PDB file of C-alpha atoms and ligand atoms in Angstrom:
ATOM      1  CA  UNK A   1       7.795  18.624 -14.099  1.00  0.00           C
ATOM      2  CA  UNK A   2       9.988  17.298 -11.130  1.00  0.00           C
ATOM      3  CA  UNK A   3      13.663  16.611 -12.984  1.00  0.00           C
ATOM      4  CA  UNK A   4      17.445  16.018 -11.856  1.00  0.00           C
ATOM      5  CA  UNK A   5      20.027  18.678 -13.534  1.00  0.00           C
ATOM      6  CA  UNK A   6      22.425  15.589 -13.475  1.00  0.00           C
ATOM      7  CA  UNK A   7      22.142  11.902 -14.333  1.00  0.00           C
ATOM      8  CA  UNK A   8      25.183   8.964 -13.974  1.00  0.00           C
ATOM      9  CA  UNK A   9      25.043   6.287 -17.180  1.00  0.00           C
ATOM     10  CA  UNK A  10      26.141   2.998 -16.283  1.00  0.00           C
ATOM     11  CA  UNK A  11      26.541   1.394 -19.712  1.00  0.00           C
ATOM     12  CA  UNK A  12      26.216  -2.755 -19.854  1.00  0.00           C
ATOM     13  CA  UNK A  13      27.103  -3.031 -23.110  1.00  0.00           C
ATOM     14  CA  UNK A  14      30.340  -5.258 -22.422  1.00  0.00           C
ATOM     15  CA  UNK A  15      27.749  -7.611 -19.817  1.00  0.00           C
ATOM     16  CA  UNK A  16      24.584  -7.431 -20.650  1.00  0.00           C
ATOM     17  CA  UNK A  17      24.961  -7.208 -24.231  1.00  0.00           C
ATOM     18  CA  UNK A  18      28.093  -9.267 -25.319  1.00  0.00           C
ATOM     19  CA  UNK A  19      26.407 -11.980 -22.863  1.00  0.00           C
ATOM     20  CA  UNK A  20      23.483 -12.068 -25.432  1.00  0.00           C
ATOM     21  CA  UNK A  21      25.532 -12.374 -28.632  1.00  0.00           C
ATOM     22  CA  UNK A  22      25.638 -15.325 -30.566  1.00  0.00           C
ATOM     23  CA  UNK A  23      29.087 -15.594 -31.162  1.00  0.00           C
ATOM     24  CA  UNK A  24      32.022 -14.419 -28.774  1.00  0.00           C
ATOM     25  CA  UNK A  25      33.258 -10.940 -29.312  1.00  0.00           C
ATOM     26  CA  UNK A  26      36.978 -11.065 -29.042  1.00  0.00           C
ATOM     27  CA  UNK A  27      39.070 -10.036 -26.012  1.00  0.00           C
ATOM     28  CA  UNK A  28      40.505  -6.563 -27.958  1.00  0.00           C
ATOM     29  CA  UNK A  29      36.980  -5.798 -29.536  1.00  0.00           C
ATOM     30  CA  UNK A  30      35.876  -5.578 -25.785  1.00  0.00           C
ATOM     31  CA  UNK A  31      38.597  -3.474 -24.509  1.00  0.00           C
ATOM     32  CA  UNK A  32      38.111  -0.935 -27.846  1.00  0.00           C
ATOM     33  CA  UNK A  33      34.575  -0.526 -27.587  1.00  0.00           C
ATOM     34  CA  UNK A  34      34.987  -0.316 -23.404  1.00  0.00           C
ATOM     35  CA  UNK A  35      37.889   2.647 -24.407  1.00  0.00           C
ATOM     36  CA  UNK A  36      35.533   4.315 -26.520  1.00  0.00           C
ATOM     37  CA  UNK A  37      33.054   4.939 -24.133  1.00  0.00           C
ATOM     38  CA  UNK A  38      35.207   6.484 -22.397  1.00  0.00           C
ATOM     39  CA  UNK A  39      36.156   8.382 -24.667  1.00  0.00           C
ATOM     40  CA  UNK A  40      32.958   9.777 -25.029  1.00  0.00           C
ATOM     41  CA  UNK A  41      32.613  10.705 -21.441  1.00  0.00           C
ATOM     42  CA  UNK A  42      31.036   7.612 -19.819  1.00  0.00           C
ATOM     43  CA  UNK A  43      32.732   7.704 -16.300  1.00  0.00           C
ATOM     44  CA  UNK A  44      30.881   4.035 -15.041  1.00  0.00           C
ATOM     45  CA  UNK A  45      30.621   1.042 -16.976  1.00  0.00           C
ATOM     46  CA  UNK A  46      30.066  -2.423 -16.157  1.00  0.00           C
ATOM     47  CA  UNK A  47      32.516  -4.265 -18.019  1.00  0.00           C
ATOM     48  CA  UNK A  48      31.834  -8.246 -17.252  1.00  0.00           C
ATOM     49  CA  UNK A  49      30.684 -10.760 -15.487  1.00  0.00           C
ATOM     50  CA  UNK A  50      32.209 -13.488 -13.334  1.00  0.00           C
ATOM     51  CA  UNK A  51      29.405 -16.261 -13.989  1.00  0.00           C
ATOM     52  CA  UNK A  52      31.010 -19.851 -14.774  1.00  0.00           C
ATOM     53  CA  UNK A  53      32.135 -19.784 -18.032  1.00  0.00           C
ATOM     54  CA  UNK A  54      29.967 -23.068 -19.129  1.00  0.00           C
ATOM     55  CA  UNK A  55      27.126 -20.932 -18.558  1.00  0.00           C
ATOM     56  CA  UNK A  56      27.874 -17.782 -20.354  1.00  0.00           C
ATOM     57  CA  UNK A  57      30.626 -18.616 -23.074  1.00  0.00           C
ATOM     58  CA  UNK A  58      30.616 -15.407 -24.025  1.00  0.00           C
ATOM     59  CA  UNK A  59      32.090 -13.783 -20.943  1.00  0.00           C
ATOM     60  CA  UNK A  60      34.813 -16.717 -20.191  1.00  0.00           C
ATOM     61  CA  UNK A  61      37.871 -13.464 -20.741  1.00  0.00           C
ATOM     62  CA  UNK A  62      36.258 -12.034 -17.782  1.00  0.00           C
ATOM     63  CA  UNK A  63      39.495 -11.383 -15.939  1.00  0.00           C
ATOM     64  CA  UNK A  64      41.445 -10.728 -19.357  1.00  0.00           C
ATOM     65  CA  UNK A  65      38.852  -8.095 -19.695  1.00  0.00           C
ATOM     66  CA  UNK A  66      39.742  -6.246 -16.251  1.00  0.00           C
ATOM     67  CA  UNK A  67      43.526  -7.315 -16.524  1.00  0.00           C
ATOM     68  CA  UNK A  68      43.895  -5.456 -19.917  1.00  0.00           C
ATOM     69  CA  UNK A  69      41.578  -2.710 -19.350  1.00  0.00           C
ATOM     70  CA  UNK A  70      43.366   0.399 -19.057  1.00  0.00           C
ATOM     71  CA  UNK A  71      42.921   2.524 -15.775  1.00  0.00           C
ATOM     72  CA  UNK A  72      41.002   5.788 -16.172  1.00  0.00           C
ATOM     73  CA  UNK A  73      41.323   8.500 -13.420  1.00  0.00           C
ATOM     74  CA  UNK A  74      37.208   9.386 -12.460  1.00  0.00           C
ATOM     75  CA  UNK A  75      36.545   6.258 -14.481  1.00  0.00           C
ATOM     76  CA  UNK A  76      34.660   3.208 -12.774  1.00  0.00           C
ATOM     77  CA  UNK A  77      34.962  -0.778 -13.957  1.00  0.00           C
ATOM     78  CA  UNK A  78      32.237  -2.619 -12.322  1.00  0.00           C
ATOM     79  CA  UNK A  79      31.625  -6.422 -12.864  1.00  0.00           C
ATOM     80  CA  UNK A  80      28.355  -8.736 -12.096  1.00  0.00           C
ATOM     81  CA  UNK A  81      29.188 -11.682  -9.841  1.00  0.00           C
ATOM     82  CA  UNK A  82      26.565 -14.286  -9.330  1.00  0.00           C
ATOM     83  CA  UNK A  83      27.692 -16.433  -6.442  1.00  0.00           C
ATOM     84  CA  UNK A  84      30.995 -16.908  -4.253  1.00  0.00           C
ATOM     85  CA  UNK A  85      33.296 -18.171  -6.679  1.00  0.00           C
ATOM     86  CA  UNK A  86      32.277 -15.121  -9.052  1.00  0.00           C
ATOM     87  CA  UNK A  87      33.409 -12.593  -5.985  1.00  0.00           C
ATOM     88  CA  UNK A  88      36.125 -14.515  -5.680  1.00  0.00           C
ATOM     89  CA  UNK A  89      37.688 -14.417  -9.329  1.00  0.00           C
ATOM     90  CA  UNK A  90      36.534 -10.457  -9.146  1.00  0.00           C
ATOM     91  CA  UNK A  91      38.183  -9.610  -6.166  1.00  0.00           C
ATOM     92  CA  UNK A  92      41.315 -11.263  -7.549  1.00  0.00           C
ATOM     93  CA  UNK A  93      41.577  -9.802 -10.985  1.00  0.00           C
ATOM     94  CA  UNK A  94      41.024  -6.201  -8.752  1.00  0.00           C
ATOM     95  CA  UNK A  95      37.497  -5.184  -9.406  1.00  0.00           C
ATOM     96  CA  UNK A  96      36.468  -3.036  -6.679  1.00  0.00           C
ATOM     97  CA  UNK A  97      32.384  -2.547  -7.586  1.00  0.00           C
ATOM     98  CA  UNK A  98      30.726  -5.596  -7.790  1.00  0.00           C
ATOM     99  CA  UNK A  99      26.896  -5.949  -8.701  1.00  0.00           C
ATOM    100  CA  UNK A 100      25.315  -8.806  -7.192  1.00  0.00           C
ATOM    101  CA  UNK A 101      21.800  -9.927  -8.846  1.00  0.00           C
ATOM    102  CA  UNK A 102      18.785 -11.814  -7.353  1.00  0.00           C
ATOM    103  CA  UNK A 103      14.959 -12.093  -8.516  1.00  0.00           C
ATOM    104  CA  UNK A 104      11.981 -10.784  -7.286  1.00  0.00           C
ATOM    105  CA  UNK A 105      10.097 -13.718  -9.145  1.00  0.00           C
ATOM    106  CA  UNK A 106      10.700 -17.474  -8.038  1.00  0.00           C
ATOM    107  CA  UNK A 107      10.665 -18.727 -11.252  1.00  0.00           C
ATOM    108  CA  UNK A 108      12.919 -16.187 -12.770  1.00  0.00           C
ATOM    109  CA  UNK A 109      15.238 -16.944  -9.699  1.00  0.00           C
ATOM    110  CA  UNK A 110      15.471 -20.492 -10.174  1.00  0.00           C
ATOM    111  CA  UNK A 111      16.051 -20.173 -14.245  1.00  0.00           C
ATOM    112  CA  UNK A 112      18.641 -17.596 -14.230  1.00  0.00           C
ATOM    113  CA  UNK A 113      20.587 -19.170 -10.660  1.00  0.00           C
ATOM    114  CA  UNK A 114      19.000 -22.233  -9.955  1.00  0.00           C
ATOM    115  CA  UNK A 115      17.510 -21.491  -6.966  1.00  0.00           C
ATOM    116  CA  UNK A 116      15.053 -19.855  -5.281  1.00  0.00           C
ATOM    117  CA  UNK A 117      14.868 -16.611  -3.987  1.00  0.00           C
ATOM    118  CA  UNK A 118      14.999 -17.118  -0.361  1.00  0.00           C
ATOM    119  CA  UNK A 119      18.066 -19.420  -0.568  1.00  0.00           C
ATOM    120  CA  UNK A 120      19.599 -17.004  -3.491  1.00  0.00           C
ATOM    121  CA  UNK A 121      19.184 -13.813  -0.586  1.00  0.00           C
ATOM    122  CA  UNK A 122      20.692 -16.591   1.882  1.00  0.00           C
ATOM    123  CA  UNK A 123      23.547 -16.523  -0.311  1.00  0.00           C
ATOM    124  CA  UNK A 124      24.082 -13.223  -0.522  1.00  0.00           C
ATOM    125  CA  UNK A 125      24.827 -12.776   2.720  1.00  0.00           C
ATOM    126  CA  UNK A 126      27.480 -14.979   2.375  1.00  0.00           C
ATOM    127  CA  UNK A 127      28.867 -13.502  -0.308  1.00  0.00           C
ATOM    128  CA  UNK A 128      28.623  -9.785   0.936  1.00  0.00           C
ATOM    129  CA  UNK A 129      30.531 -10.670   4.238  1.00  0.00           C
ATOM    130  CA  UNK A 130      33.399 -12.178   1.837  1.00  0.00           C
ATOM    131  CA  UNK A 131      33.838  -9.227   0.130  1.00  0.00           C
ATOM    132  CA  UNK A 132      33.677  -6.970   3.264  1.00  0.00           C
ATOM    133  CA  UNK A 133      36.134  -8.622   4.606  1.00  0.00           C
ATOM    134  CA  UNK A 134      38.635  -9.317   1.834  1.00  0.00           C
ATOM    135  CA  UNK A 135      37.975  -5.300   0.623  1.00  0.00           C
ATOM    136  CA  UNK A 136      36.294  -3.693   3.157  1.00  0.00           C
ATOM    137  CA  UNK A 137      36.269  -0.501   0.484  1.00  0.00           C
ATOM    138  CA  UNK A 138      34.709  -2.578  -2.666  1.00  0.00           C
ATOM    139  CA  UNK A 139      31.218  -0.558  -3.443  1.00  0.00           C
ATOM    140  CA  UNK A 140      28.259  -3.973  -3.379  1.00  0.00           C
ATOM    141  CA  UNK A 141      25.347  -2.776  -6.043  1.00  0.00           C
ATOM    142  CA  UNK A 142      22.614  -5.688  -5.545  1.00  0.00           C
ATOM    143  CA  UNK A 143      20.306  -5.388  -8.828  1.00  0.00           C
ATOM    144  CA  UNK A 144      17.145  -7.272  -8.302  1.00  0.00           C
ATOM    145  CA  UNK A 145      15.825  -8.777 -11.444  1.00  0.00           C
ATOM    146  CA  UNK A 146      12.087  -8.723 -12.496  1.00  0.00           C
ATOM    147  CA  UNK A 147      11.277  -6.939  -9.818  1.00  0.00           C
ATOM    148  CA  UNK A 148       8.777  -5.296 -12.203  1.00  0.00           C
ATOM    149  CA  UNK A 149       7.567  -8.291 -13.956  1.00  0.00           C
ATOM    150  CA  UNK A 150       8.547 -11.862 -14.599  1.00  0.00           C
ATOM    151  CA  UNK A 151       8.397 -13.354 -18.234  1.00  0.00           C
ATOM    152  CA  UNK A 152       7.026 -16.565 -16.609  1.00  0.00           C
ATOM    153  CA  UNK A 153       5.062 -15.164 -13.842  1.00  0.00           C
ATOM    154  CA  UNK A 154       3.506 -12.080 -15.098  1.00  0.00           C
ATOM    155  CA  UNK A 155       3.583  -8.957 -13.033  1.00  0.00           C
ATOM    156  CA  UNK A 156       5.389  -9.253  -9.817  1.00  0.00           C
ATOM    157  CA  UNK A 157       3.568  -8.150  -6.624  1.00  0.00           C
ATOM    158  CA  UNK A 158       4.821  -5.129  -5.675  1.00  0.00           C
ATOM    159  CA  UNK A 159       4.750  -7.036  -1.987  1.00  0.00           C
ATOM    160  CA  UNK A 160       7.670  -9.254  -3.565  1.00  0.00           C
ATOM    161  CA  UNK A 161       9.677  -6.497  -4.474  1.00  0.00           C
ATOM    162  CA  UNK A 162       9.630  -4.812  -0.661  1.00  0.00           C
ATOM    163  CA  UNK A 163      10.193  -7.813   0.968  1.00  0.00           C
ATOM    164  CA  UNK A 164      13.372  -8.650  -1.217  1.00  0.00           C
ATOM    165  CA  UNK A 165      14.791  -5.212  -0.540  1.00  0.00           C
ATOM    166  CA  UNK A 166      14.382  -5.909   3.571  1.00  0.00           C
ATOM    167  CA  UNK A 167      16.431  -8.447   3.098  1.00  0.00           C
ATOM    168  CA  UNK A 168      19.481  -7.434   1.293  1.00  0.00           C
ATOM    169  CA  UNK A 169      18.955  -4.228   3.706  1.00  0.00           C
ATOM    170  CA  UNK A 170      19.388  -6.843   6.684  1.00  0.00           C
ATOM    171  CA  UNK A 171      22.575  -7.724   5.370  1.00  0.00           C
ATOM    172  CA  UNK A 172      23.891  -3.506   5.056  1.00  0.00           C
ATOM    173  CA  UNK A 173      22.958  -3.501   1.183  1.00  0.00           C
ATOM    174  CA  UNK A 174      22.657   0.417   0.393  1.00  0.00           C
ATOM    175  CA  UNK A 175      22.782   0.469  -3.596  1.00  0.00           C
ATOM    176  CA  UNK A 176      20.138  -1.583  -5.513  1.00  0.00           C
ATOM    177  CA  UNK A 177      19.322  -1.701  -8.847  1.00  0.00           C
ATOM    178  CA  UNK A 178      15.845  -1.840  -9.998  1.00  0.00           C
ATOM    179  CA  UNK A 179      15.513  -3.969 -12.826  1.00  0.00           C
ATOM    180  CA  UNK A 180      12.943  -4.699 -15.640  1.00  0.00           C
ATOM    181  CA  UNK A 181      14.363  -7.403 -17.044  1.00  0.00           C
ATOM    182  CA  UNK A 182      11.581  -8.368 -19.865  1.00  0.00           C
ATOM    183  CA  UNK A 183      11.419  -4.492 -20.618  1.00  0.00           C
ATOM    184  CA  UNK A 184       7.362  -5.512 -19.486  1.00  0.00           C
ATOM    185  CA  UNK A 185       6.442  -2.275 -17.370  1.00  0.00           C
ATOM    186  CA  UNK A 186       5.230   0.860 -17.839  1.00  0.00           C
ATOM    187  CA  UNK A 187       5.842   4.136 -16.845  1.00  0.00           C
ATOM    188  CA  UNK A 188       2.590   4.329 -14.200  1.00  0.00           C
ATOM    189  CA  UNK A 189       4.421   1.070 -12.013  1.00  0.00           C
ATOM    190  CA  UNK A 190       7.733   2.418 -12.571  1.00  0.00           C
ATOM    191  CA  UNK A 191       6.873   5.800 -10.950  1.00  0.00           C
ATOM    192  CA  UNK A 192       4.551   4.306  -8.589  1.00  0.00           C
ATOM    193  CA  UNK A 193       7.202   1.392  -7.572  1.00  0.00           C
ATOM    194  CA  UNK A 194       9.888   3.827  -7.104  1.00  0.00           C
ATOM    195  CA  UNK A 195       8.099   6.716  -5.583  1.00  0.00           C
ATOM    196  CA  UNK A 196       6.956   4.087  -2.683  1.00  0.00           C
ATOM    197  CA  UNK A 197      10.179   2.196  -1.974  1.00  0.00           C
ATOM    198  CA  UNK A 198      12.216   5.724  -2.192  1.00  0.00           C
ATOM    199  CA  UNK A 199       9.779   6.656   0.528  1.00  0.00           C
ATOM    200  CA  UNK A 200       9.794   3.508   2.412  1.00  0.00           C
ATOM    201  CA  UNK A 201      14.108   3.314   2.234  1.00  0.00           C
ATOM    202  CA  UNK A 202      15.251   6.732   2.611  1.00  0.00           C
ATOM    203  CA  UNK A 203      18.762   5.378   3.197  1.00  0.00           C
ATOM    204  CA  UNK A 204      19.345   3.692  -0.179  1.00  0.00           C
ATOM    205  CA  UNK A 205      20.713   5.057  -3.511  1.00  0.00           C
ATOM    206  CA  UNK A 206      18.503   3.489  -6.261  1.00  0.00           C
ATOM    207  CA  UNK A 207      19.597   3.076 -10.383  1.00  0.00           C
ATOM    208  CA  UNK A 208      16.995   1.591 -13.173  1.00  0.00           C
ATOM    209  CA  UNK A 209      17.986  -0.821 -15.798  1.00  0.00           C
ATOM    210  CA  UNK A 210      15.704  -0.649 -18.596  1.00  0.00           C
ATOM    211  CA  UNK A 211      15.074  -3.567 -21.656  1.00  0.00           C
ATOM    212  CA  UNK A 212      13.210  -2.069 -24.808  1.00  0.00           C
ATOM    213  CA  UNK A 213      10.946  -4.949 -25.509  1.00  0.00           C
ATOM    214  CA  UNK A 214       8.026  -3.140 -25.717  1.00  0.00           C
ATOM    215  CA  UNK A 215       9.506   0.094 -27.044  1.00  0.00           C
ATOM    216  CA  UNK A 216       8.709   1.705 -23.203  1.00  0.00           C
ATOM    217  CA  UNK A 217      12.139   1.903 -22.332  1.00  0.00           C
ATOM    218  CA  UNK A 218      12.003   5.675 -23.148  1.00  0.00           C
ATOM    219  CA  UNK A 219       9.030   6.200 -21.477  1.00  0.00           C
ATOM    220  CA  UNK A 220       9.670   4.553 -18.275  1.00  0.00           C
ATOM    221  CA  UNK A 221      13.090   6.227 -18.212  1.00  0.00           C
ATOM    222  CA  UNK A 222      11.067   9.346 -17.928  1.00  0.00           C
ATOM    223  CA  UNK A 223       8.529   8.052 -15.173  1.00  0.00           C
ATOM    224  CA  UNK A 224      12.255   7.149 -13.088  1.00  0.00           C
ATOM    225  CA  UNK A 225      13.646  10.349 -13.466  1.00  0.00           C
ATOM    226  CA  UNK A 226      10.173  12.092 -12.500  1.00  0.00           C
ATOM    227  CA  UNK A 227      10.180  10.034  -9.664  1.00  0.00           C
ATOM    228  CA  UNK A 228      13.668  10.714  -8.929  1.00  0.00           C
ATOM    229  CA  UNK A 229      15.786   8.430 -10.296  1.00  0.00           C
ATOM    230  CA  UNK A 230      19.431   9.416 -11.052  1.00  0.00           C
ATOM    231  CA  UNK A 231      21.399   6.210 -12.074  1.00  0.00           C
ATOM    232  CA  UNK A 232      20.481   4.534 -15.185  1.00  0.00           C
ATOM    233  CA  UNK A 233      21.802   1.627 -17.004  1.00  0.00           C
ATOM    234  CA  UNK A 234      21.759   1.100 -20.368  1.00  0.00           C
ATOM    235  CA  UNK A 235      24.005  -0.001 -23.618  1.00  0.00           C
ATOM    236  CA  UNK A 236      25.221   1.143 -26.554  1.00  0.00           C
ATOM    237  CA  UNK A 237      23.474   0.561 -29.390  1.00  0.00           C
ATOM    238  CA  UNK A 238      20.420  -0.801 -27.006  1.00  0.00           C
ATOM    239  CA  UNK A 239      21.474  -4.081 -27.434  1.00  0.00           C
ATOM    240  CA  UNK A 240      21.431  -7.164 -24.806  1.00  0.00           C
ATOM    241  CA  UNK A 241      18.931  -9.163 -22.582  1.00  0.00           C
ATOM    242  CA  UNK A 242      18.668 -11.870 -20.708  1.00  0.00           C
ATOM    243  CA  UNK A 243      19.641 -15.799 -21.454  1.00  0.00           C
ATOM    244  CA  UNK A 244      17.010 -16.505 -19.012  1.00  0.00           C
ATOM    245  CA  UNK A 245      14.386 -14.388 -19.896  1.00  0.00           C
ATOM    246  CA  UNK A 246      12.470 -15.281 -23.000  1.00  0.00           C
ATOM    247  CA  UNK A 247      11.323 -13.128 -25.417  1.00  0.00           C
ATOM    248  CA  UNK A 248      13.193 -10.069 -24.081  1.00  0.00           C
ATOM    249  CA  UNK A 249      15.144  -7.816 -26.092  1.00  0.00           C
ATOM    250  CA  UNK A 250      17.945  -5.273 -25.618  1.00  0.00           C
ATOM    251  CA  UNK A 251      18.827  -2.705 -22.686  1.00  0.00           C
ATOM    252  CA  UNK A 252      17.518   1.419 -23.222  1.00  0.00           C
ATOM    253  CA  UNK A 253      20.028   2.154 -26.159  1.00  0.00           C
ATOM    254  CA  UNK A 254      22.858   4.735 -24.492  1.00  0.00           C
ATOM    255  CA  UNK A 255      22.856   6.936 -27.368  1.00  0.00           C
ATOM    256  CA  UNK A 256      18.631   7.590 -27.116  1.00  0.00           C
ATOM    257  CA  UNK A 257      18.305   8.021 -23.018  1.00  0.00           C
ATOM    258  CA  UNK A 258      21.300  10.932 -23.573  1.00  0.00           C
ATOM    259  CA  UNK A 259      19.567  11.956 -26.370  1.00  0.00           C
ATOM    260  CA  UNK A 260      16.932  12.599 -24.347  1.00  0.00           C
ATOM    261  CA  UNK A 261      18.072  13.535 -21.365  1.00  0.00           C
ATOM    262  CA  UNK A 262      20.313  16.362 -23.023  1.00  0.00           C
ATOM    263  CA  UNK A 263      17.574  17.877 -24.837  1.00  0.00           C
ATOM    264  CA  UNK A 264      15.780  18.314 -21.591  1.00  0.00           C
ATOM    265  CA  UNK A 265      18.451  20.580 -20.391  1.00  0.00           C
ATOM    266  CA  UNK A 266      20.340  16.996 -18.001  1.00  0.00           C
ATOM    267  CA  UNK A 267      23.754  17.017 -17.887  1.00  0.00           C
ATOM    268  CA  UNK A 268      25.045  13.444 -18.274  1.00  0.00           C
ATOM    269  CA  UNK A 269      28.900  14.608 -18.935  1.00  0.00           C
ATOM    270  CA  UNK A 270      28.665  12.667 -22.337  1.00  0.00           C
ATOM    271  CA  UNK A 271      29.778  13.774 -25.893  1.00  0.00           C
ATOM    272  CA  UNK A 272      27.145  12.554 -27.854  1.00  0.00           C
ATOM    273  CA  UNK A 273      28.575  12.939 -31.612  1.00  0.00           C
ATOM    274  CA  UNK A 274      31.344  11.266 -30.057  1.00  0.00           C
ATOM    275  CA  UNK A 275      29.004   8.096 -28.809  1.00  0.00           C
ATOM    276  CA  UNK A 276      27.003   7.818 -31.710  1.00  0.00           C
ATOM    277  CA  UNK A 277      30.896   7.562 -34.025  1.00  0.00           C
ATOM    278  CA  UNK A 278      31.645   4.553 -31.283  1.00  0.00           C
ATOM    279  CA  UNK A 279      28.410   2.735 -31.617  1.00  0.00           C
ATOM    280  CA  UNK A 280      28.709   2.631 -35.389  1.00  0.00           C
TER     281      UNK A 280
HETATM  282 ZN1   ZN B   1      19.481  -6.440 -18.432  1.00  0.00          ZN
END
């Protein structure tokens, strides 16, 4: 079996899963459960999100967040920003990697920002030449929801997902994020999807996010890092989803992918018993 010695965790926890909670987590229980992954080791974590506060309540501290968020040498803060106004209120409160999103599917596209896809990756470009030129060193991660399947549309064409990727190449995109969004695929399309685009786009750096709705996340993990993959997302104490995506539950749980991955013989540079204490 084809596997990495090394893997980077990017745990959402503070995005994907405090965006999905019911109530809002306080400022300070952010920043202590943010400090105790790093305790543990995690070196990348995505901390917020600069979407408008109406829409996600839950994430309205999002420069408090960065602002109070002590600075960790070899430790990365990234933040999702949805449209121009996001990158702008990133930019300002000093985020330097910022993970844009668009859908594969139209109707996922139009739920989650309104719009469709085309004018979304229209967007984009707009928003990428902002930050280039305000910080021409910011990292730009574009993560392209349901590119594996839709929860409205069903499986998406894997036709979709190439012709979404030209186009935030066209605009000097070279880190995407492959996204099941409705934790809907299985390991066969994961390794088949990845082994082709990796093949097709030599020159970009891929990562997987992974939902458990299916209990596959594990699974499909696998089929990534078979086919390569060695950037994952995924949050502590696998919770999160989408607002926009029905019927989806949480993210691959951190604590079970290094689980995993460290009984394999990976390196992920995380102290598990030290994880599993934080997540409790
Ligand atoms: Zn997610």
């Amino acid at each position: 079996m084809q596997l990495p010695q090394k893997v980077l965790i990017t745990d959402v926890v503070a995005r994907d899963g405090f965006q999905n909670e019911d109530r809002v987590i306080p400022t300070q229980d952010k920043i202590r459960v943010i400090e105790g992954l790093v305790q543990a080791g995690v070196t990348s974590i995505e901390v917020t999100s600069f979407v408008h506060p109406r829409v996600v309540p839950q994430l309205a501290d999002a420069s408090e967040v960065i602002a109070q968020l002590p600075r960790h040498a070899g430790v990365s803060y990234s933040a999702l920003v949805p449209n121009i106004k996001g990158a702008q209120r990133a930019l300002a409160a000093g985020v330097t990697e910022l993970h844009l999103v668009v859908s594969a599917s139209e109707s996922h596209n139009r739920a989650n920002l309104n719009r469709s896809t085309q004018e979304t990756l229209a967007q984009l470009a707009e928003v990428i030449s902002y930050v280039q030129q305000e910080n021409p060193q910011a990292v730009l991660v574009t993560c392209i929801s349901t590119v594996f399947h839709c929860p409205f549309e069903g499986r998406t064409p894997l036709a979709r997902a190439l012709w979404v990727i030209e186009g935030l190449l066209k605009m000097g995109i070279r880190n995407i994020n492959l996204a099941d969004t409705d934790g809907a695929a299985n390991p066969l399309q994961i390794w088949q999807t990845i082994s082709t685009v990796k093949e097709r786009f030599p020159e970009v750096t891929w990562s997987l996010h992974l939902h458990n709705t299916r209990d596959m996340a594990l699974a499909n993990a696998l089929a990534g890092l078979q086919a390569g993959i060695t950037l994952f997302d995924c949050a502590l104490g696998g919770i999160g989803g989408c607002p926009f995506a029905p019927g989806a539950t949480g993210n691959i749980s951190t604590e079970d992918l290094v689980h995993m991955l460290h009984e394999m013989g990976i390196a992920t540079g995380i102290d598990l018993a030290m994880l599993l204490s934080k997540g409790e």
